[in-house]
CSV table of C-alpha atoms in Angstrom, one decimal:
chain,number,residue,atom,x,y,z
A,217,UNK,CA,-24.9,-40.3,-78.6
A,218,UNK,CA,-28.4,-38.8,-78.6
A,219,UNK,CA,-28.2,-38.5,-74.9
A,220,UNK,CA,-25.3,-35.9,-74.9
A,221,UNK,CA,-27.4,-32.7,-75.5
A,222,UNK,CA,-24.3,-30.3,-75.6
A,223,UNK,CA,-22.4,-32.4,-78.2
A,224,UNK,CA,-25.6,-33.0,-80.4
A,225,UNK,CA,-26.4,-29.1,-80.3
A,226,UNK,CA,-22.8,-28.3,-81.3
A,227,UNK,CA,-23.2,-30.8,-84.3
A,228,UNK,CA,-26.4,-29.4,-85.4
A,229,UNK,CA,-25.1,-25.8,-85.2
A,230,UNK,CA,-22.0,-26.6,-87.1
A,231,UNK,CA,-24.0,-28.7,-89.7
A,232,UNK,CA,-21.5,-31.5,-89.3
A,233,UNK,CA,-22.3,-34.3,-91.8
A,234,UNK,CA,-20.2,-36.7,-89.9
A,235,UNK,CA,-23.0,-37.2,-87.3
A,236,UNK,CA,-25.7,-37.9,-90.0
A,237,UNK,CA,-27.3,-41.2,-88.9
A,238,UNK,CA,-25.8,-41.2,-85.5
A,239,UNK,CA,-28.9,-39.2,-84.2
A,240,UNK,CA,-31.8,-37.1,-85.5
A,241,UNK,CA,-32.9,-33.7,-84.4
A,242,UNK,CA,-36.6,-33.2,-83.7
A,243,UNK,CA,-37.8,-29.6,-83.6
A,244,UNK,CA,-40.7,-29.2,-81.2
A,245,UNK,CA,-42.0,-26.0,-82.7
A,246,UNK,CA,-42.4,-27.4,-86.2
A,247,UNK,CA,-43.0,-31.1,-85.4
A,248,UNK,CA,-40.2,-31.8,-88.1
A,249,UNK,CA,-37.1,-34.0,-87.8
A,250,UNK,CA,-33.9,-33.5,-89.5
A,251,UNK,CA,-30.4,-34.9,-89.9
A,252,UNK,CA,-27.6,-33.0,-88.1
A,253,UNK,CA,-26.3,-31.4,-91.4
A,254,UNK,CA,-29.7,-29.9,-92.4
A,255,UNK,CA,-29.0,-26.8,-94.5
A,256,UNK,CA,-31.7,-24.7,-92.9
A,257,UNK,CA,-31.1,-22.2,-90.1
A,258,UNK,CA,-30.5,-24.3,-86.9
A,259,UNK,CA,-33.4,-24.1,-84.4
A,260,UNK,CA,-32.9,-22.7,-80.9
A,261,UNK,CA,-31.4,-25.3,-78.5
A,262,UNK,CA,-34.4,-25.3,-76.4
A,263,UNK,CA,-36.6,-26.3,-79.2
A,264,UNK,CA,-34.4,-29.4,-80.1
A,265,UNK,CA,-34.9,-32.9,-79.0
A,266,UNK,CA,-32.7,-35.7,-80.1
A,267,UNK,CA,-33.7,-39.3,-80.9
A,268,UNK,CA,-31.5,-42.2,-81.9
A,269,UNK,CA,-33.5,-43.2,-84.9
A,270,UNK,CA,-35.9,-42.0,-87.6
A,271,UNK,CA,-38.4,-44.5,-86.4
A,272,UNK,CA,-38.4,-42.9,-82.8
A,273,UNK,CA,-39.0,-39.5,-84.4
A,274,UNK,CA,-42.0,-40.8,-86.3
A,275,UNK,CA,-43.2,-42.6,-83.2
A,276,UNK,CA,-43.1,-39.3,-81.3
A,277,UNK,CA,-45.2,-37.7,-84.1
A,278,UNK,CA,-42.5,-35.8,-86.0
A,279,UNK,CA,-42.5,-35.6,-89.8
A,280,UNK,CA,-39.4,-35.9,-92.0
A,281,UNK,CA,-37.9,-32.6,-93.2
A,282,UNK,CA,-38.3,-32.0,-97.0
A,283,UNK,CA,-35.0,-30.2,-97.3
A,284,UNK,CA,-32.5,-32.6,-95.7
A,285,UNK,CA,-34.4,-35.8,-96.2
A,286,UNK,CA,-33.2,-37.4,-92.9
A,287,UNK,CA,-34.4,-40.9,-94.0
A,288,UNK,CA,-31.6,-41.0,-96.6
A,289,UNK,CA,-28.8,-40.5,-94.0
A,290,UNK,CA,-26.2,-43.3,-93.9
A,291,UNK,CA,-27.0,-45.9,-91.2
A,292,UNK,CA,-25.7,-45.5,-87.8
A,293,UNK,CA,-22.1,-47.1,-87.6
A,294,UNK,CA,-22.9,-48.5,-84.2
A,295,UNK,CA,-24.9,-51.4,-85.7
A,296,UNK,CA,-21.9,-52.7,-87.6
A,297,UNK,CA,-19.3,-52.1,-84.7
A,298,UNK,CA,-21.2,-53.7,-82.0
A,299,UNK,CA,-21.9,-57.5,-81.4
A,300,UNK,CA,-24.7,-57.2,-78.8
A,301,UNK,CA,-28.2,-58.1,-79.2
A,302,UNK,CA,-29.5,-54.7,-80.3
A,303,UNK,CA,-26.9,-54.4,-83.0
A,304,UNK,CA,-27.5,-57.8,-84.2
A,305,UNK,CA,-31.4,-57.2,-84.3
A,306,UNK,CA,-30.7,-53.9,-86.4
A,307,UNK,CA,-28.7,-55.7,-88.8
A,308,UNK,CA,-31.5,-58.3,-89.4
A,309,UNK,CA,-34.1,-55.6,-89.5
A,310,UNK,CA,-32.0,-53.9,-92.1
A,311,UNK,CA,-32.0,-57.2,-94.1
A,312,UNK,CA,-35.7,-57.2,-94.2
A,313,UNK,CA,-36.3,-60.1,-91.8
A,314,UNK,CA,-39.3,-58.4,-90.0
A,315,UNK,CA,-41.1,-57.8,-93.3
A,316,UNK,CA,-40.6,-61.6,-94.3
A,317,UNK,CA,-40.9,-63.4,-91.0
A,318,UNK,CA,-42.4,-61.0,-88.6
A,319,UNK,CA,-41.1,-60.1,-85.1
A,320,UNK,CA,-41.4,-63.8,-84.1
A,321,UNK,CA,-39.0,-64.7,-86.8
A,322,UNK,CA,-36.6,-62.0,-85.7
A,323,UNK,CA,-36.7,-63.3,-82.2
A,324,UNK,CA,-36.2,-67.0,-83.2
A,325,UNK,CA,-33.0,-66.0,-85.2
A,326,UNK,CA,-31.5,-64.1,-82.2
A,327,UNK,CA,-32.6,-66.9,-79.8
A,328,UNK,CA,-34.6,-64.4,-77.5
A,329,UNK,CA,-38.2,-63.9,-76.8
A,330,UNK,CA,-40.1,-61.2,-78.7
A,331,UNK,CA,-40.8,-59.4,-75.4
A,332,UNK,CA,-37.0,-59.3,-74.8
A,333,UNK,CA,-36.4,-58.0,-78.3
A,334,UNK,CA,-39.0,-55.3,-78.0
A,335,UNK,CA,-37.9,-54.1,-74.6
A,336,UNK,CA,-34.2,-53.8,-75.6
A,337,UNK,CA,-34.8,-52.1,-78.8
A,338,UNK,CA,-37.3,-49.6,-77.2
A,339,UNK,CA,-34.9,-48.9,-74.3
A,340,UNK,CA,-32.0,-48.1,-76.7
A,341,UNK,CA,-33.7,-46.8,-80.0
A,342,UNK,CA,-37.0,-45.4,-78.7
A,343,UNK,CA,-38.8,-47.7,-81.1
A,344,UNK,CA,-39.7,-51.4,-81.4
A,345,UNK,CA,-38.9,-53.8,-84.4
A,346,UNK,CA,-42.3,-53.1,-86.0
A,347,UNK,CA,-41.7,-49.2,-86.0
A,348,UNK,CA,-38.2,-49.6,-87.3
A,349,UNK,CA,-39.4,-51.9,-90.1
A,350,UNK,CA,-42.1,-49.3,-91.0
A,351,UNK,CA,-39.6,-46.5,-91.1
A,352,UNK,CA,-37.6,-48.6,-93.6
A,353,UNK,CA,-40.7,-49.4,-95.7
A,354,UNK,CA,-41.4,-45.7,-95.8
A,355,UNK,CA,-38.0,-45.0,-97.2
A,356,UNK,CA,-38.3,-47.8,-99.8
A,357,UNK,CA,-41.6,-46.3,-100.9
A,358,UNK,CA,-40.3,-42.9,-101.2
A,359,UNK,CA,-37.3,-44.3,-103.4
A,360,UNK,CA,-39.8,-46.1,-105.7
A,361,UNK,CA,-42.2,-43.1,-105.9
A,362,UNK,CA,-39.3,-40.8,-107.0
A,363,UNK,CA,-37.2,-42.8,-109.1
A,364,UNK,CA,-39.7,-45.0,-111.1
A,365,UNK,CA,-43.0,-44.4,-113.0
A,366,UNK,CA,-44.6,-47.5,-111.3
A,367,UNK,CA,-48.3,-47.2,-110.3
A,368,UNK,CA,-48.8,-46.5,-106.6
A,369,UNK,CA,-50.5,-49.8,-106.0
A,370,UNK,CA,-47.4,-51.8,-107.2
A,371,UNK,CA,-45.2,-49.4,-105.2
A,372,UNK,CA,-47.2,-50.1,-102.1
A,373,UNK,CA,-46.7,-53.9,-102.2
A,374,UNK,CA,-43.1,-53.7,-103.5
A,375,UNK,CA,-42.2,-51.5,-100.4
A,376,UNK,CA,-43.7,-54.2,-98.1
A,377,UNK,CA,-47.0,-52.5,-97.1
A,378,UNK,CA,-49.9,-55.0,-96.5
A,379,UNK,CA,-52.4,-52.6,-98.1
A,380,UNK,CA,-52.6,-49.4,-100.3
A,381,UNK,CA,-54.4,-47.6,-97.4
A,382,UNK,CA,-51.5,-48.4,-94.9
A,383,UNK,CA,-49.0,-47.2,-97.6
A,384,UNK,CA,-50.9,-43.9,-98.2
A,385,UNK,CA,-51.3,-43.2,-94.4
A,386,UNK,CA,-47.7,-44.1,-93.7
A,387,UNK,CA,-46.3,-41.9,-96.5
A,388,UNK,CA,-48.5,-38.9,-95.5
A,389,UNK,CA,-47.6,-39.4,-91.8
A,390,UNK,CA,-43.9,-39.6,-92.3
A,391,UNK,CA,-43.4,-37.0,-95.0
A,392,UNK,CA,-46.3,-34.8,-94.8
A,393,UNK,CA,-47.2,-35.4,-98.4
A,394,UNK,CA,-49.3,-38.0,-100.2
A,395,UNK,CA,-47.5,-40.4,-102.5
A,396,UNK,CA,-48.8,-38.4,-105.6
A,397,UNK,CA,-47.7,-35.2,-104.1
A,398,UNK,CA,-44.1,-36.6,-103.6
A,399,UNK,CA,-43.9,-37.6,-107.2
A,400,UNK,CA,-45.3,-34.2,-108.3
A,401,UNK,CA,-42.4,-32.4,-106.5
A,402,UNK,CA,-39.8,-34.0,-108.8
A,403,UNK,CA,-38.3,-31.7,-111.4
A,404,UNK,CA,-40.2,-31.9,-114.8
A,405,UNK,CA,-38.1,-32.7,-117.8
A,406,UNK,CA,-37.4,-29.7,-120.0
A,407,UNK,CA,-38.9,-29.5,-123.2
A,408,UNK,CA,-35.5,-28.9,-125.0
A,409,UNK,CA,-33.8,-31.5,-123.0
A,410,UNK,CA,-31.4,-33.9,-125.1
A,411,UNK,CA,-33.6,-36.6,-126.5
A,412,UNK,CA,-30.8,-39.0,-125.9
A,413,UNK,CA,-30.9,-38.5,-122.3
A,414,UNK,CA,-33.8,-40.0,-120.3
A,415,UNK,CA,-34.7,-39.4,-116.7
A,416,UNK,CA,-34.7,-42.1,-114.1
A,417,UNK,CA,-38.5,-42.0,-114.1
A,418,UNK,CA,-39.1,-42.1,-117.7
A,419,UNK,CA,-36.4,-44.9,-118.2
A,420,UNK,CA,-38.3,-47.0,-115.6
A,421,UNK,CA,-41.2,-47.3,-118.0
A,422,UNK,CA,-39.5,-49.6,-120.3
A,423,UNK,CA,-37.5,-51.4,-117.6
A,424,UNK,CA,-39.6,-51.2,-114.4
A,425,UNK,CA,-37.3,-53.2,-112.3
A,426,UNK,CA,-34.0,-51.2,-113.2
A,427,UNK,CA,-33.4,-48.4,-110.7
A,428,UNK,CA,-30.6,-45.8,-110.5
A,429,UNK,CA,-29.9,-44.7,-107.0
A,430,UNK,CA,-27.4,-42.9,-104.8
A,431,UNK,CA,-25.8,-44.6,-101.8
A,432,UNK,CA,-24.6,-42.1,-99.4
A,433,UNK,CA,-21.5,-42.5,-97.1
A,434,UNK,CA,-19.6,-40.8,-94.4
A,435,UNK,CA,-16.5,-39.0,-96.0
A,436,UNK,CA,-13.7,-39.7,-96.5
A,437,UNK,CA,-14.1,-42.8,-98.6
A,438,UNK,CA,-11.0,-44.3,-100.4
A,439,UNK,CA,-12.2,-46.5,-103.2
A,440,UNK,CA,-9.0,-48.0,-104.2
A,441,UNK,CA,-8.7,-51.0,-102.1
A,442,UNK,CA,-12.5,-51.3,-101.6
A,443,UNK,CA,-13.3,-51.6,-105.3
A,444,UNK,CA,-9.7,-53.0,-106.1
A,445,UNK,CA,-10.4,-56.0,-103.8
A,446,UNK,CA,-13.7,-56.7,-105.2
A,447,UNK,CA,-12.6,-56.5,-108.8
A,448,UNK,CA,-9.4,-58.5,-108.4
A,449,UNK,CA,-11.0,-61.3,-106.7
A,450,UNK,CA,-14.2,-61.3,-108.8
A,451,UNK,CA,-15.5,-64.6,-109.8
A,452,UNK,CA,-16.2,-64.9,-113.5
A,453,UNK,CA,-19.9,-65.1,-114.3
A,454,UNK,CA,-20.9,-63.9,-110.9
A,455,UNK,CA,-18.8,-60.5,-110.7
A,456,UNK,CA,-17.0,-58.2,-113.2
A,457,UNK,CA,-15.5,-54.8,-113.5
A,458,UNK,CA,-17.0,-53.1,-116.5
A,459,UNK,CA,-17.1,-49.4,-117.6
A,460,UNK,CA,-15.9,-48.1,-114.3
A,461,UNK,CA,-18.4,-50.2,-112.1
A,462,UNK,CA,-18.2,-53.2,-110.0
A,463,UNK,CA,-21.0,-55.5,-111.1
A,464,UNK,CA,-22.3,-58.7,-109.6
A,465,UNK,CA,-25.4,-61.0,-109.4
A,466,UNK,CA,-27.5,-61.1,-106.2
A,467,UNK,CA,-29.5,-64.0,-104.7
A,468,UNK,CA,-32.4,-62.4,-102.9
A,469,UNK,CA,-35.3,-63.6,-100.8
A,470,UNK,CA,-37.9,-63.2,-103.5
A,471,UNK,CA,-35.9,-63.6,-106.7
A,472,UNK,CA,-32.5,-62.4,-108.0
A,473,UNK,CA,-30.8,-59.1,-109.1
A,474,UNK,CA,-27.9,-57.6,-110.8
A,475,UNK,CA,-26.2,-54.5,-109.3
A,476,UNK,CA,-23.6,-52.1,-110.7
A,477,UNK,CA,-21.7,-49.9,-108.2
A,478,UNK,CA,-19.7,-47.0,-109.3
A,479,UNK,CA,-17.6,-44.8,-107.0
A,480,UNK,CA,-18.3,-41.0,-107.2
A,481,UNK,CA,-16.8,-38.3,-105.1
A,482,UNK,CA,-19.8,-37.9,-102.7
A,483,UNK,CA,-21.8,-41.1,-103.2
A,484,UNK,CA,-21.9,-44.5,-104.7
A,485,UNK,CA,-23.9,-44.7,-108.0
A,486,UNK,CA,-26.1,-47.8,-107.8
A,487,UNK,CA,-28.0,-49.4,-110.7
A,488,UNK,CA,-30.1,-52.3,-109.5
A,489,UNK,CA,-32.0,-54.6,-111.8
A,490,UNK,CA,-34.4,-56.8,-109.8
A,491,UNK,CA,-36.7,-59.7,-110.8
A,492,UNK,CA,-38.9,-58.7,-108.0
A,493,UNK,CA,-39.1,-55.1,-106.5
A,494,UNK,CA,-39.9,-56.5,-103.1
A,495,UNK,CA,-36.2,-57.1,-102.9
A,496,UNK,CA,-35.2,-53.5,-103.1
A,497,UNK,CA,-34.6,-52.7,-99.4
A,498,UNK,CA,-32.7,-55.9,-98.9
A,499,UNK,CA,-30.5,-55.4,-102.0
A,500,UNK,CA,-29.6,-51.8,-100.9
A,501,UNK,CA,-28.8,-53.0,-97.4
A,502,UNK,CA,-26.6,-55.8,-98.7
A,503,UNK,CA,-24.8,-53.4,-101.1
A,504,UNK,CA,-24.2,-51.0,-98.4
A,505,UNK,CA,-23.0,-53.6,-96.2
A,506,UNK,CA,-20.5,-55.1,-98.9
A,507,UNK,CA,-19.0,-51.6,-99.4
A,508,UNK,CA,-18.9,-50.8,-95.6
A,509,UNK,CA,-20.8,-47.5,-96.3
A,510,UNK,CA,-22.1,-47.0,-92.8
A,511,UNK,CA,-18.6,-46.9,-91.2
A,512,UNK,CA,-17.4,-44.0,-89.3
A,513,UNK,CA,-14.0,-43.4,-91.0
A,514,UNK,CA,-13.1,-40.4,-88.9
A,515,UNK,CA,-13.3,-42.3,-85.6
A,516,UNK,CA,-11.3,-45.3,-87.3
A,517,UNK,CA,-8.7,-43.0,-88.6
A,518,UNK,CA,-8.4,-41.0,-85.6
A,519,UNK,CA,-7.4,-44.0,-83.4
A,520,UNK,CA,-5.0,-45.5,-86.0
A,521,UNK,CA,-3.2,-42.3,-86.4
A,522,UNK,CA,-2.1,-42.5,-82.8
A,523,UNK,CA,0.3,-45.3,-83.9
A,524,UNK,CA,3.4,-43.7,-85.3
A,525,UNK,CA,3.7,-46.6,-87.8
A,526,UNK,CA,0.2,-46.4,-89.1
A,527,UNK,CA,0.0,-42.6,-89.1
A,528,UNK,CA,1.8,-42.0,-92.4
A,529,UNK,CA,-0.4,-44.8,-94.2
A,530,UNK,CA,-3.6,-43.2,-92.9
A,531,UNK,CA,-2.4,-39.7,-93.9
A,532,UNK,CA,-1.6,-40.8,-97.3
A,533,UNK,CA,-5.1,-42.4,-98.1
A,534,UNK,CA,-7.5,-41.9,-95.3
A,535,UNK,CA,-11.1,-43.5,-95.3
A,536,UNK,CA,-10.3,-47.0,-96.2
A,537,UNK,CA,-13.1,-49.4,-95.9
A,538,UNK,CA,-13.2,-53.2,-95.4
A,539,UNK,CA,-14.5,-55.0,-98.5
A,540,UNK,CA,-17.2,-57.3,-97.4
A,541,UNK,CA,-19.8,-59.5,-99.0
A,542,UNK,CA,-23.5,-59.7,-100.0
A,543,UNK,CA,-23.7,-63.5,-99.0
A,544,UNK,CA,-22.0,-64.8,-95.9
A,545,UNK,CA,-22.2,-68.5,-97.0
A,546,UNK,CA,-20.8,-67.7,-100.3
A,547,UNK,CA,-17.8,-65.9,-99.0
A,548,UNK,CA,-17.1,-68.8,-96.5
A,549,UNK,CA,-17.0,-71.3,-99.5
A,550,UNK,CA,-14.7,-68.9,-101.3
A,551,UNK,CA,-12.4,-68.5,-98.3
A,552,UNK,CA,-12.0,-72.3,-98.3
A,553,UNK,CA,-11.3,-72.3,-102.0
A,554,UNK,CA,-8.7,-69.7,-101.4
A,555,UNK,CA,-6.8,-71.5,-98.8
A,556,UNK,CA,-2.9,-71.6,-99.7
A,557,UNK,CA,-3.4,-70.7,-103.4
A,558,UNK,CA,-3.1,-67.6,-105.4
A,559,UNK,CA,-6.0,-65.2,-106.1
A,560,UNK,CA,-6.2,-66.4,-109.7
A,561,UNK,CA,-6.4,-70.1,-108.7
A,562,UNK,CA,-9.1,-69.4,-106.2
A,563,UNK,CA,-11.1,-67.6,-109.0
A,564,UNK,CA,-10.7,-70.4,-111.3
A,565,UNK,CA,-11.9,-72.9,-108.7
A,566,UNK,CA,-15.0,-70.8,-107.9
A,567,UNK,CA,-15.8,-70.2,-111.6
A,568,UNK,CA,-15.8,-73.9,-112.3
A,569,UNK,CA,-18.4,-74.5,-109.5
A,570,UNK,CA,-20.5,-71.5,-110.6
A,571,UNK,CA,-20.6,-72.9,-114.2
A,572,UNK,CA,-21.5,-76.4,-112.9
A,573,UNK,CA,-23.9,-75.5,-110.0
A,574,UNK,CA,-25.0,-72.0,-110.2
A,575,UNK,CA,-28.4,-70.8,-111.3
A,576,UNK,CA,-28.2,-69.1,-114.7
A,577,UNK,CA,-29.3,-65.4,-115.2
A,578,UNK,CA,-29.7,-63.0,-118.1
A,579,UNK,CA,-27.5,-59.9,-118.2
A,580,UNK,CA,-28.3,-57.6,-121.1
A,581,UNK,CA,-26.0,-55.0,-119.8
A,582,UNK,CA,-23.0,-57.0,-119.3
A,583,UNK,CA,-21.2,-60.4,-119.1
A,584,UNK,CA,-22.7,-61.9,-115.9
A,585,UNK,CA,-24.2,-65.3,-116.3
A,586,UNK,CA,-24.9,-67.0,-112.9
A,587,UNK,CA,-25.9,-66.8,-109.3
A,588,UNK,CA,-23.3,-68.3,-107.0
A,589,UNK,CA,-24.4,-71.8,-106.1
A,590,UNK,CA,-26.3,-72.4,-102.8
A,591,UNK,CA,-24.8,-74.6,-100.1
A,592,UNK,CA,-27.6,-77.0,-101.0
A,593,UNK,CA,-26.3,-77.3,-104.5
A,594,UNK,CA,-22.7,-77.7,-103.5
A,595,UNK,CA,-23.6,-80.3,-100.9
A,596,UNK,CA,-24.8,-82.6,-103.7
A,597,UNK,CA,-21.7,-82.5,-105.7
A,598,UNK,CA,-19.1,-85.4,-106.1
A,599,UNK,CA,-16.1,-84.4,-103.9
A,600,UNK,CA,-13.8,-86.4,-106.3
A,601,UNK,CA,-14.7,-83.9,-109.1
A,602,UNK,CA,-13.0,-81.1,-107.0
A,603,UNK,CA,-9.5,-80.3,-108.4
A,604,UNK,CA,-8.0,-79.7,-105.1
A,605,UNK,CA,-6.0,-81.8,-102.4
A,606,UNK,CA,-7.9,-84.3,-100.5
A,607,UNK,CA,-7.6,-82.5,-97.3
A,608,UNK,CA,-9.1,-79.3,-98.7
A,609,UNK,CA,-11.9,-81.4,-100.3
A,610,UNK,CA,-12.7,-82.7,-96.8
A,611,UNK,CA,-12.7,-79.1,-95.5
A,612,UNK,CA,-14.9,-77.9,-98.3
A,613,UNK,CA,-17.5,-80.8,-98.1
A,614,UNK,CA,-17.8,-80.5,-94.3
A,615,UNK,CA,-18.3,-76.8,-94.5
A,616,UNK,CA,-21.1,-76.9,-97.3
A,617,UNK,CA,-22.8,-79.9,-95.6
A,618,UNK,CA,-23.1,-78.0,-92.4
A,619,UNK,CA,-24.2,-74.8,-94.1
A,620,UNK,CA,-26.7,-76.9,-96.2
A,621,UNK,CA,-28.4,-78.6,-93.3
A,622,UNK,CA,-28.4,-75.6,-90.9
A,623,UNK,CA,-25.9,-77.0,-88.5
A,624,UNK,CA,-23.7,-73.9,-89.2
A,625,UNK,CA,-25.4,-70.5,-89.9
A,626,UNK,CA,-23.6,-67.5,-91.0
A,627,UNK,CA,-25.5,-64.3,-91.4
A,628,UNK,CA,-25.6,-60.7,-90.5
A,629,UNK,CA,-27.0,-61.7,-87.0
A,630,UNK,CA,-24.2,-64.0,-86.2
A,631,UNK,CA,-22.5,-63.7,-82.8
A,632,UNK,CA,-18.9,-63.1,-83.9
A,633,UNK,CA,-17.1,-65.0,-81.1
A,634,UNK,CA,-19.4,-68.0,-81.4
A,635,UNK,CA,-19.3,-68.1,-85.1
A,636,UNK,CA,-15.5,-67.9,-85.1
A,637,UNK,CA,-15.4,-70.8,-82.5
A,638,UNK,CA,-17.7,-72.9,-84.6
A,639,UNK,CA,-15.6,-72.4,-87.7
A,640,UNK,CA,-12.4,-73.2,-86.0
A,641,UNK,CA,-14.0,-76.6,-84.8
A,642,UNK,CA,-14.4,-77.6,-88.4
A,643,UNK,CA,-11.6,-79.8,-90.0
A,644,UNK,CA,-9.2,-77.7,-92.0
A,645,UNK,CA,-10.2,-74.4,-90.5
A,646,UNK,CA,-7.2,-72.4,-89.0
A,647,UNK,CA,-7.1,-68.9,-87.6
A,648,UNK,CA,-6.6,-67.3,-91.1
A,649,UNK,CA,-9.7,-68.8,-92.6
A,650,UNK,CA,-11.9,-68.2,-89.5
A,651,UNK,CA,-10.6,-64.6,-89.1
A,652,UNK,CA,-11.1,-63.7,-92.7
A,653,UNK,CA,-14.6,-64.9,-92.7
A,654,UNK,CA,-15.2,-63.0,-89.3
A,655,UNK,CA,-13.8,-59.8,-91.2
A,656,UNK,CA,-15.3,-59.9,-94.6
A,657,UNK,CA,-18.5,-62.0,-94.2
A,658,UNK,CA,-19.6,-61.3,-90.6
A,659,UNK,CA,-18.4,-57.7,-90.5
A,660,UNK,CA,-16.3,-57.9,-87.3
A,661,UNK,CA,-14.5,-54.5,-87.3
A,662,UNK,CA,-11.9,-55.9,-84.9
A,663,UNK,CA,-10.9,-59.1,-86.7
A,664,UNK,CA,-7.2,-59.4,-87.4
A,665,UNK,CA,-5.1,-61.7,-89.7
A,666,UNK,CA,-1.6,-62.0,-87.9
A,667,UNK,CA,-0.9,-65.2,-90.0
A,668,UNK,CA,-1.6,-63.6,-93.4
A,669,UNK,CA,1.4,-63.5,-95.6
A,670,UNK,CA,0.6,-60.0,-96.8
A,671,UNK,CA,0.2,-58.6,-93.3
A,672,UNK,CA,3.5,-60.4,-92.1
A,673,UNK,CA,5.4,-58.9,-95.1
A,674,UNK,CA,3.9,-55.5,-94.4
A,675,UNK,CA,4.9,-55.7,-90.8
A,676,UNK,CA,8.5,-56.6,-91.4
A,677,UNK,CA,9.0,-53.8,-93.9
A,678,UNK,CA,7.4,-51.2,-91.5
A,679,UNK,CA,9.4,-52.5,-88.5
A,680,UNK,CA,6.6,-54.1,-86.7
A,681,UNK,CA,6.9,-57.5,-85.1
A,682,UNK,CA,6.4,-60.1,-87.9
A,683,UNK,CA,5.6,-63.3,-85.8
A,684,UNK,CA,1.9,-63.8,-85.4
A,685,UNK,CA,1.9,-63.8,-81.5
A,686,UNK,CA,4.2,-60.6,-81.2
A,687,UNK,CA,2.2,-58.8,-84.0
A,688,UNK,CA,-1.1,-59.6,-82.2
A,689,UNK,CA,0.2,-58.2,-79.0
A,690,UNK,CA,1.4,-55.0,-80.9
A,691,UNK,CA,-2.0,-54.7,-82.6
A,692,UNK,CA,-3.9,-54.5,-79.3
A,693,UNK,CA,-3.5,-50.7,-79.6
A,694,UNK,CA,-5.5,-50.7,-82.7
A,695,UNK,CA,-8.6,-52.2,-81.2
A,696,UNK,CA,-11.6,-52.1,-81.9
A,697,UNK,CA,-10.6,-51.4,-85.5
A,698,UNK,CA,-7.9,-54.0,-86.3
A,699,UNK,CA,-9.9,-54.9,-89.5
A,700,UNK,CA,-9.3,-51.5,-90.8
A,701,UNK,CA,-5.6,-51.6,-89.8
A,702,UNK,CA,-5.4,-54.7,-92.0
A,703,UNK,CA,-6.5,-52.6,-95.0
A,704,UNK,CA,-3.8,-50.1,-94.5
A,705,UNK,CA,-1.1,-52.8,-94.0
A,706,UNK,CA,-2.2,-54.6,-97.1
A,707,UNK,CA,-2.1,-51.3,-99.0
A,708,UNK,CA,1.7,-51.1,-98.6
A,709,UNK,CA,1.8,-53.9,-101.3
A,710,UNK,CA,1.6,-53.6,-105.0
A,711,UNK,CA,-1.0,-56.3,-105.3
A,712,UNK,CA,-4.0,-55.5,-107.6
A,713,UNK,CA,-6.4,-55.6,-104.7
A,714,UNK,CA,-5.0,-52.2,-103.6
A,715,UNK,CA,-5.7,-50.3,-106.9
A,716,UNK,CA,-8.9,-49.1,-108.5
A,717,UNK,CA,-9.1,-50.9,-111.9
A,718,UNK,CA,-8.8,-48.7,-115.0
């Protein structure tokens, strides 16, 4: 979009927040870059230059605006709706792979050379993988500086910087302030403040790995089916709904974490407790992905509204998201456990596995007790101990064996058509299982479930074709957003997945 100058100028002049994250505005006279909805007086069009990423702005020598904080914009929806190399690379960079494995590790996971990766990212985003990862580290550093009382040296290494000097130089270059100056800008607690209320910064002294954050999204966002689905299918010990928040344990590269996510009118309140602060950017990225916060609901709903059958459903509750996952392999295992059984039965099966094979964790703030078992742990179990039909036991053991030995890999970088084909080749995997994994684990926005009982029942009630083949043909009009159409069709039912828990 950044190449359409006229459209970008209109978005900036109207301060349209829908375009935050789609592109960034660099002002040539001040050498500052902003989000489209920046509250300051818009610059003259001849002084605007548009970039596709914050990293590209930084590479060109622009500093982040202190008013609109463009680095905190929602991510571009392009990377979640596209399946090409650049989109897959961006999802991996967001998951912290460059910080952990370097550019060679990124290239190896994608099956391309480092030169090809760098060339394609530079061509489309104006920045290579190292610059994109650097921009992410700068944002993580700012979060830690502003929301904790940790020493700057600890923040530097937690954010992924190799040295304190690099940390200081990067923060000063990106934000035009030193780390200490960033912290000094924070509002000071009032002397007459309620002693029962502690600020995020002071609270972090006693629990340095507990962070309270705000996760932005593009409005509208309907939390009912999003949090309703996660709560209704929650695996005891791993997930729970408590005090208006969805809580779950997280298995992360350097340790583990517990997150509590609470829907608010203009953001998602996120409380993260991490065993290792280096996992912060990955934890945030995975939570955003699970809640589909980088989606463009306006674009989705505009297309679905053109269908006279879906139009009333969209008008009634716009902004539905696709509830996803923080762990692709975990979801694949749970999808098999849920084959041809009720939601309650699937939760029971999963809870037994969690108790027997999950890693225990402490949760002082709630009732969570375990991490979901790894494929390696599940591959070691005795199949005869599984309380399920023999054919499903074979399906289960085949899946976990291939996940454990790397024959099958499911991740943010997965090629959607290839992954679906690999899943369908496994014994016991039909279209429903493969497509629900594609939709909720791999993030394919066009995945469709024509054989799902709830979808067929909704189709019949709405006067749509109810046979899988005819419904698939009818749903061609909803592409590339058929996964979102599934959410609107599911919402016609009274199942608990469609309602925000009380």
